[in-house]
XYZ file of C-alpha atoms in Angstrom:
480
model
C 96.430 119.297 76.435
C 92.674 119.174 76.898
C 92.983 115.760 78.586
C 95.521 117.213 81.013
C 93.262 120.144 81.820
C 90.367 117.780 82.466
C 92.490 115.595 84.721
C 93.706 118.541 86.779
C 90.169 119.886 87.019
C 88.964 116.527 88.350
C 91.786 116.469 90.906
C 91.037 119.969 92.149
C 87.361 119.224 92.412
C 88.094 116.031 94.323
C 90.371 117.875 96.767
C 87.873 120.683 97.283
C 85.200 118.110 98.114
C 87.214 117.175 101.211
C 87.287 113.456 100.459
C 91.069 113.144 100.661
C 91.166 114.728 104.135
C 89.480 111.909 106.038
C 91.608 109.352 107.882
C 89.481 106.590 106.346
C 90.323 107.667 102.790
C 94.012 107.968 103.568
C 94.165 104.536 105.185
C 92.208 102.946 102.346
C 94.667 104.321 99.786
C 97.673 103.113 101.784
C 96.147 99.637 102.082
C 95.538 99.732 98.323
C 99.240 100.476 97.738
C 100.134 97.442 99.859
C 97.665 95.253 97.987
C 99.024 96.454 94.640
C 102.598 95.628 95.669
C 101.507 92.201 96.936
C 99.368 91.301 93.937
C 101.774 92.554 91.280
C 105.112 91.543 92.777
C 106.031 89.280 89.855
C 105.034 91.930 87.331
C 107.192 94.491 89.137
C 110.137 92.066 88.993
C 109.547 91.720 85.253
C 109.325 95.446 84.420
C 112.428 96.241 86.499
C 114.257 93.500 84.639
C 113.146 94.973 81.320
C 114.192 98.546 82.112
C 117.318 98.028 84.217
C 118.178 94.341 84.315
C 117.602 94.235 88.070
C 117.694 90.860 89.789
C 114.511 90.081 91.835
C 116.479 90.219 95.086
C 117.730 93.725 94.287
C 114.238 94.711 93.120
C 112.629 93.557 96.331
C 115.294 95.166 98.545
C 115.367 98.530 96.800
C 111.860 98.868 95.385
C 109.106 96.599 96.717
C 110.423 96.347 100.257
C 110.914 100.088 100.506
C 107.305 100.746 99.489
C 105.883 98.092 101.830
C 107.926 99.400 104.736
C 106.857 102.997 104.141
C 103.166 102.191 103.663
C 103.010 100.057 106.789
C 104.844 102.691 108.827
C 102.410 105.391 107.637
C 99.392 103.198 108.404
C 100.632 102.659 111.943
C 101.181 106.355 112.617
C 98.821 108.365 110.444
C 96.215 109.185 113.122
C 98.968 110.480 115.388
C 100.501 112.508 112.587
C 97.151 114.080 111.672
C 96.259 115.092 115.226
C 96.620 118.754 116.213
C 99.697 119.351 118.366
C 99.002 121.428 121.462
C 101.476 124.248 121.999
C 102.426 126.055 125.177
C 100.984 129.560 125.175
C 102.688 132.162 127.432
C 100.771 133.632 130.357
C 100.661 136.969 128.539
C 97.915 135.542 126.271
C 95.770 134.150 129.123
C 93.089 132.932 128.701
C 93.915 131.217 125.409
C 95.149 127.989 123.856
C 97.275 127.266 120.822
C 97.884 124.317 118.550
C 99.538 123.391 115.243
C 97.195 121.682 112.762
C 98.670 119.787 109.803
C 96.675 120.329 106.633
C 97.263 119.019 103.095
C 98.717 121.366 100.515
C 96.156 120.450 97.865
C 97.029 119.080 94.418
C 100.669 118.013 94.270
C 102.983 116.899 91.466
C 105.535 114.105 91.931
C 108.303 113.491 89.398
C 109.716 109.955 89.637
C 113.201 108.805 88.644
C 114.393 106.085 86.284
C 116.937 104.376 88.534
C 114.382 103.352 91.195
C 111.266 103.792 89.087
C 108.839 102.030 91.412
C 109.969 103.069 94.901
C 110.835 106.695 94.050
C 107.360 107.120 92.553
C 105.373 105.320 95.250
C 107.359 106.309 98.361
C 106.652 110.055 97.951
C 103.075 109.122 96.963
C 102.684 107.459 100.356
C 103.678 110.736 102.035
C 101.316 112.756 99.838
C 98.404 110.372 100.522
C 99.134 110.311 104.255
C 98.967 114.104 104.307
C 95.595 114.094 102.463
C 96.577 115.493 99.057
C 95.389 114.800 95.541
C 98.349 113.669 93.418
C 99.762 113.538 89.896
C 102.703 111.179 89.371
C 104.937 111.797 86.376
C 107.183 108.719 86.038
C 110.448 108.856 84.112
C 110.096 108.102 80.437
C 113.555 106.529 80.562
C 112.096 103.514 82.354
C 109.194 102.843 79.961
C 108.116 99.413 81.219
C 107.862 100.639 84.801
C 106.126 103.851 83.761
C 103.521 101.939 81.766
C 103.006 99.593 84.707
C 102.280 102.520 87.038
C 99.941 104.198 84.532
C 97.974 100.999 83.870
C 97.850 99.477 87.345
C 97.531 102.378 89.811
C 94.001 103.329 88.618
C 92.864 99.749 89.286
C 93.814 100.009 92.975
C 93.789 103.688 93.971
C 91.144 106.424 93.863
C 91.447 107.545 90.243
C 89.687 110.844 90.871
C 92.373 111.806 93.392
C 95.550 110.058 92.154
C 96.608 110.076 88.506
C 99.641 109.005 86.490
C 100.618 111.056 83.453
C 103.072 109.587 80.960
C 105.352 111.349 78.495
C 108.745 112.897 78.015
C 110.232 116.387 78.262
C 107.339 118.028 76.427
C 104.726 116.584 78.788
C 106.825 117.559 81.785
C 107.021 121.131 80.477
C 103.253 121.187 80.039
C 102.759 120.004 83.596
C 105.095 122.662 84.940
C 103.132 125.417 83.230
C 100.259 124.733 85.624
C 99.938 125.935 89.182
C 100.547 123.227 91.783
C 100.311 123.395 95.517
C 103.555 121.416 95.916
C 106.121 119.872 93.557
C 108.309 116.941 94.535
C 111.141 116.169 92.117
C 113.808 113.446 92.039
C 116.496 113.748 89.391
C 119.437 115.785 88.191
C 120.380 119.317 89.306
C 120.080 120.474 85.694
C 116.412 119.516 85.414
C 115.782 120.570 89.028
C 116.732 124.141 88.162
C 114.069 124.087 85.417
C 111.497 122.723 87.859
C 112.381 125.394 90.413
C 112.158 128.162 87.798
C 108.709 126.998 86.770
C 107.579 126.685 90.388
C 108.792 130.189 91.185
C 106.281 131.660 88.724
C 103.476 130.464 91.001
C 105.429 130.639 94.275
C 104.979 126.859 94.564
C 106.988 125.130 97.314
C 109.353 122.416 96.065
C 111.208 119.427 97.397
C 114.213 118.541 95.244
C 115.893 115.180 95.773
C 119.107 115.392 93.768
C 122.515 113.833 94.291
C 126.132 114.775 93.880
C 129.484 113.167 94.399
C 129.067 111.174 97.622
C 132.469 110.296 99.107
C 133.501 107.336 101.227
C 136.311 108.044 103.693
C 138.308 104.965 104.624
C 140.352 105.533 107.760
C 143.105 103.229 108.971
C 141.378 100.290 110.647
C 143.720 98.291 112.860
C 141.666 95.097 112.668
C 141.934 93.224 109.315
C 138.392 91.942 109.817
C 137.081 95.509 110.203
C 138.890 96.499 107.021
C 137.292 93.623 105.137
C 133.824 94.519 106.409
C 134.383 98.167 105.432
C 135.502 97.352 101.890
C 132.753 94.750 101.509
C 130.209 97.428 102.325
C 131.877 99.834 99.895
C 131.511 97.259 97.101
C 127.882 96.722 98.015
C 127.267 100.469 98.210
C 128.898 101.164 94.876
C 127.793 98.344 92.590
C 124.978 96.706 94.520
C 122.405 99.487 94.084
C 121.545 99.778 90.390
C 125.194 99.285 89.410
C 126.269 102.675 90.695
C 123.259 104.481 89.205
C 122.060 105.766 92.581
C 122.099 109.269 94.000
C 123.257 107.986 97.410
C 125.778 105.522 95.992
C 129.479 105.990 96.611
C 131.036 108.231 93.955
C 134.687 107.991 95.050
C 136.817 106.760 97.962
C 139.345 108.774 99.971
C 142.120 106.750 101.607
C 145.670 107.291 102.832
C 148.278 106.539 100.200
C 149.874 103.742 102.264
C 146.597 101.761 102.278
C 145.762 102.042 98.566
C 147.179 98.649 97.583
C 145.316 96.881 100.387
C 142.097 98.630 99.448
C 142.385 97.691 95.764
C 143.205 94.098 96.602
C 140.175 93.690 98.896
C 137.908 95.518 96.437
C 138.904 93.072 93.722
C 138.323 90.147 96.031
C 134.765 91.163 96.844
C 133.890 92.115 93.275
C 134.872 88.578 92.298
C 132.990 87.086 95.269
C 129.786 89.047 94.536
C 129.792 88.944 90.742
C 132.094 86.095 89.710
C 134.980 86.011 87.270
C 132.742 87.556 84.590
C 130.235 90.008 86.192
C 128.484 90.351 82.828
C 127.090 86.838 83.237
C 126.382 86.970 86.960
C 122.762 88.115 86.701
C 123.317 90.103 89.872
C 124.341 93.433 88.426
C 122.078 95.973 86.757
C 122.768 97.338 83.313
C 123.123 100.970 82.230
C 119.695 102.474 81.644
C 120.129 103.528 77.988
C 122.604 104.386 75.238
C 122.838 108.072 76.167
C 124.000 107.265 79.681
C 126.238 104.505 78.353
C 127.942 107.024 76.043
C 128.293 109.534 78.840
C 130.038 106.953 81.033
C 132.195 105.730 78.163
C 133.363 109.291 77.523
C 134.309 109.658 81.185
C 136.285 106.425 81.080
C 137.955 106.806 77.686
C 139.398 110.245 78.415
C 143.087 109.356 77.815
C 144.324 110.750 81.122
C 141.544 108.863 82.925
C 142.023 105.586 81.082
C 145.624 105.467 82.303
C 144.365 105.363 85.903
C 142.272 102.165 85.525
C 143.514 99.430 87.856
C 140.599 97.043 87.529
C 137.881 96.434 84.954
C 137.134 98.922 82.205
C 135.443 96.652 79.664
C 132.262 97.831 77.932
C 129.590 96.224 75.758
C 127.394 98.745 73.963
C 124.987 96.122 72.643
C 123.995 94.949 76.126
C 124.624 98.335 77.823
C 127.087 96.648 80.141
C 130.034 98.343 81.864
C 132.241 96.240 84.084
C 132.795 97.301 87.710
C 135.824 99.553 87.279
C 138.377 100.904 89.767
C 140.553 103.925 89.018
C 143.499 105.115 91.065
C 144.063 108.870 91.288
C 142.482 110.059 88.032
C 143.288 113.737 87.392
C 141.213 115.940 89.663
C 140.412 118.287 86.787
C 138.987 115.459 84.660
C 135.218 115.252 84.148
C 135.036 112.042 86.158
C 136.066 113.985 89.270
C 133.875 117.023 88.606
C 130.495 115.569 87.729
C 128.385 112.922 89.388
C 129.489 109.593 87.893
C 126.183 107.748 88.325
C 127.606 104.480 87.083
C 129.958 101.573 87.902
C 133.215 103.603 87.930
C 134.961 104.020 91.287
C 137.864 106.466 91.593
C 140.207 106.080 94.553
C 141.801 109.342 95.672
C 144.808 109.103 97.995
C 145.840 111.587 100.677
C 148.859 111.682 102.956
C 146.722 112.037 106.071
C 143.080 110.957 106.221
C 142.083 114.259 107.843
C 142.935 115.944 104.537
C 139.788 114.302 103.225
C 137.724 116.976 104.970
C 139.342 119.791 102.964
C 138.948 117.711 99.805
C 135.215 117.263 100.392
C 134.749 120.902 101.329
C 136.395 122.037 98.097
C 133.442 120.544 96.181
C 129.639 121.018 96.189
C 127.864 119.622 99.246
C 127.105 115.907 98.716
C 123.882 114.070 99.419
C 125.741 111.682 101.746
C 129.139 111.221 103.324
C 130.240 107.730 104.338
C 133.126 107.390 106.766
C 134.676 104.158 107.994
C 136.503 104.962 111.205
C 136.656 104.122 114.873
C 138.271 107.427 115.753
C 135.653 109.384 117.735
C 137.593 112.624 117.402
C 137.682 112.210 113.616
C 133.940 111.487 113.611
C 133.240 114.704 115.486
C 135.487 116.598 113.082
C 133.624 115.229 110.043
C 130.266 116.219 111.566
C 131.450 119.689 112.611
C 133.502 120.646 109.557
C 131.572 119.257 106.590
C 128.047 119.817 105.251
C 126.002 117.093 103.555
C 122.502 115.685 103.417
C 123.523 112.876 105.765
C 126.574 111.254 107.345
C 126.764 107.510 107.906
C 129.593 105.962 109.869
C 130.831 102.439 109.097
C 128.143 101.526 106.593
C 126.553 102.706 103.347
C 123.022 103.340 102.043
C 121.345 102.141 105.249
C 120.250 105.659 106.228
C 117.931 105.619 103.204
C 115.951 102.742 104.714
C 115.554 104.254 108.194
C 112.148 105.908 108.531
C 113.188 107.544 111.783
C 115.717 109.706 109.922
C 115.072 112.370 107.285
C 116.398 111.770 103.794
C 117.362 114.774 101.683
C 120.167 116.945 100.470
C 121.615 120.384 101.068
C 122.856 122.933 98.591
C 123.297 121.360 95.161
C 122.347 117.934 96.515
C 118.776 118.958 97.210
C 116.146 120.941 99.051
C 113.783 119.403 101.580
C 113.483 115.908 103.025
C 111.189 112.919 103.285
C 110.753 109.349 104.636
C 108.536 108.335 107.554
C 107.001 111.256 109.407
C 109.183 113.598 107.341
C 107.252 112.539 104.224
C 103.990 113.491 105.917
C 105.509 116.845 106.946
C 106.827 117.477 103.423
C 103.317 117.285 101.981
C 101.622 119.158 104.841
C 101.258 122.791 105.821
C 101.462 123.338 109.575
C 98.685 125.776 110.344
C 98.941 127.796 113.559
C 95.663 127.982 115.467
C 95.018 130.238 118.490
C 91.777 130.455 120.419
C 91.059 133.384 122.711
C 88.251 134.407 125.086
C 86.380 137.730 124.947
C 87.367 138.556 128.534
C 89.534 140.145 129.806
C 90.098 142.935 127.309
C 93.430 144.774 127.722
C 93.115 148.377 126.621
C 96.889 149.163 126.356
C 96.972 147.331 123.011
C 94.798 150.010 121.381
C 95.333 153.710 120.583
C 95.452 156.457 121.587
C 99.007 155.833 122.755
C 100.493 157.254 125.950
C 103.380 156.709 128.342
C 101.477 154.203 130.439
C 100.714 151.999 127.412
C 104.372 152.086 126.344
C 105.434 150.884 129.796
C 102.781 148.167 129.734
C 103.799 146.855 126.301
C 107.496 146.963 127.232
C 106.803 144.861 130.337
C 104.627 142.498 128.330
C 107.340 141.793 125.769
C 109.761 141.138 128.636
C 107.230 138.711 130.148
C 107.432 140.741 133.396
C 104.044 139.796 134.806
C 104.851 141.145 138.273
C 105.812 144.454 136.695
C 102.490 144.558 134.824
C 100.585 143.845 138.050
C 102.446 146.615 139.940
C 101.833 149.021 137.041
C 98.120 148.293 137.139
C 97.948 148.663 140.929
C 99.797 151.972 140.729
C 97.334 153.154 138.084
C 94.422 152.406 140.373
C 95.928 154.473 143.126
């Protein structure tokens, strides 16, 4: 406890000194992140293999590459982001000028996640550094090798008086939340997010909550067989290719018309075999379940008798290696747990509808998802999805790619999250936009001051209506 107090005191002192505000400091820290990622690439591969069984290709795509891309993007744009933005000031305020000045919040707390333990710790850090904050990172204890790596290596590259890593479990997280922060950024489950938000409310601390939910994929009728194959190929990649389904933006279930279900299952099976071989357990290309608790949770979802009857592919489990085979289920009961909680694993329910437009009502009957994926060429249907559903994002004819696009914000809505980040949006998330107005001492307009009278009421009414000619005529009439 005393060590934590000392660390927070050092961070606050560092921020008050103004060191983190300079563009030089920010750029130096971003370059240090890039050097760390470059120097320790093999070590990162190793710790991700230890915690999640990730193949180096997956690790580079989803972890190292994400961090490099974000850091380079911030380096290229940070001076522009920091610059005051001039604002148009109405003639009513002449002579004056206005601007919006981004300023750092102060000392911020970032909670990382276990499924992407490197990128989801360092990507928000890049935003916090770019905005000029001092930072505490609390990695997930469920990815111990990655957490230890961050705690041991970050101080060797980054400014240790401004950026700290604090390890621990639920107790340490509770201790951190008892303190006053200037901003909290959390990635994880809605259950824990509600605890974070409750703690933040005591100090009126702003929060960004990156959560998840049941992200659907809508598969419309695609007249071209090649388009159908590409769509299903991307569904397979989006479901099992990112941490074996343990991803907040991964596909949770697929909606398809009943007449296409057999075709969908057939092509799904084909690409599962192509990507992971006859025995995915031995492929080396699929991540394992993070720990026994999550393995048991997924097993309980799958072994529910009414759910087990709906399995049409896969279903095998190995508790010793924390392996669950890519599994497809056809129309599991909608009141079963698997259809009412985020799956966060390699189980893919297929839900059939008579008409694909019914998928909109199905999605709207459930909490707002982090992402909706829709494979369709029907422009009218696209517009309907955009107009009649609410989600953190909508991606047409692909999956997951929106996460990698720095030009677009990433975040949820409702139960899938609060706030957004990536690219400039990360900088904005960790910045307060301060309004600045500068005025001259002349002229001085007396109608703004008491004592009040009919003339001043007329003047103010005209001013609020931006009726400058009326104000001029009123003044001329007064002089007469």
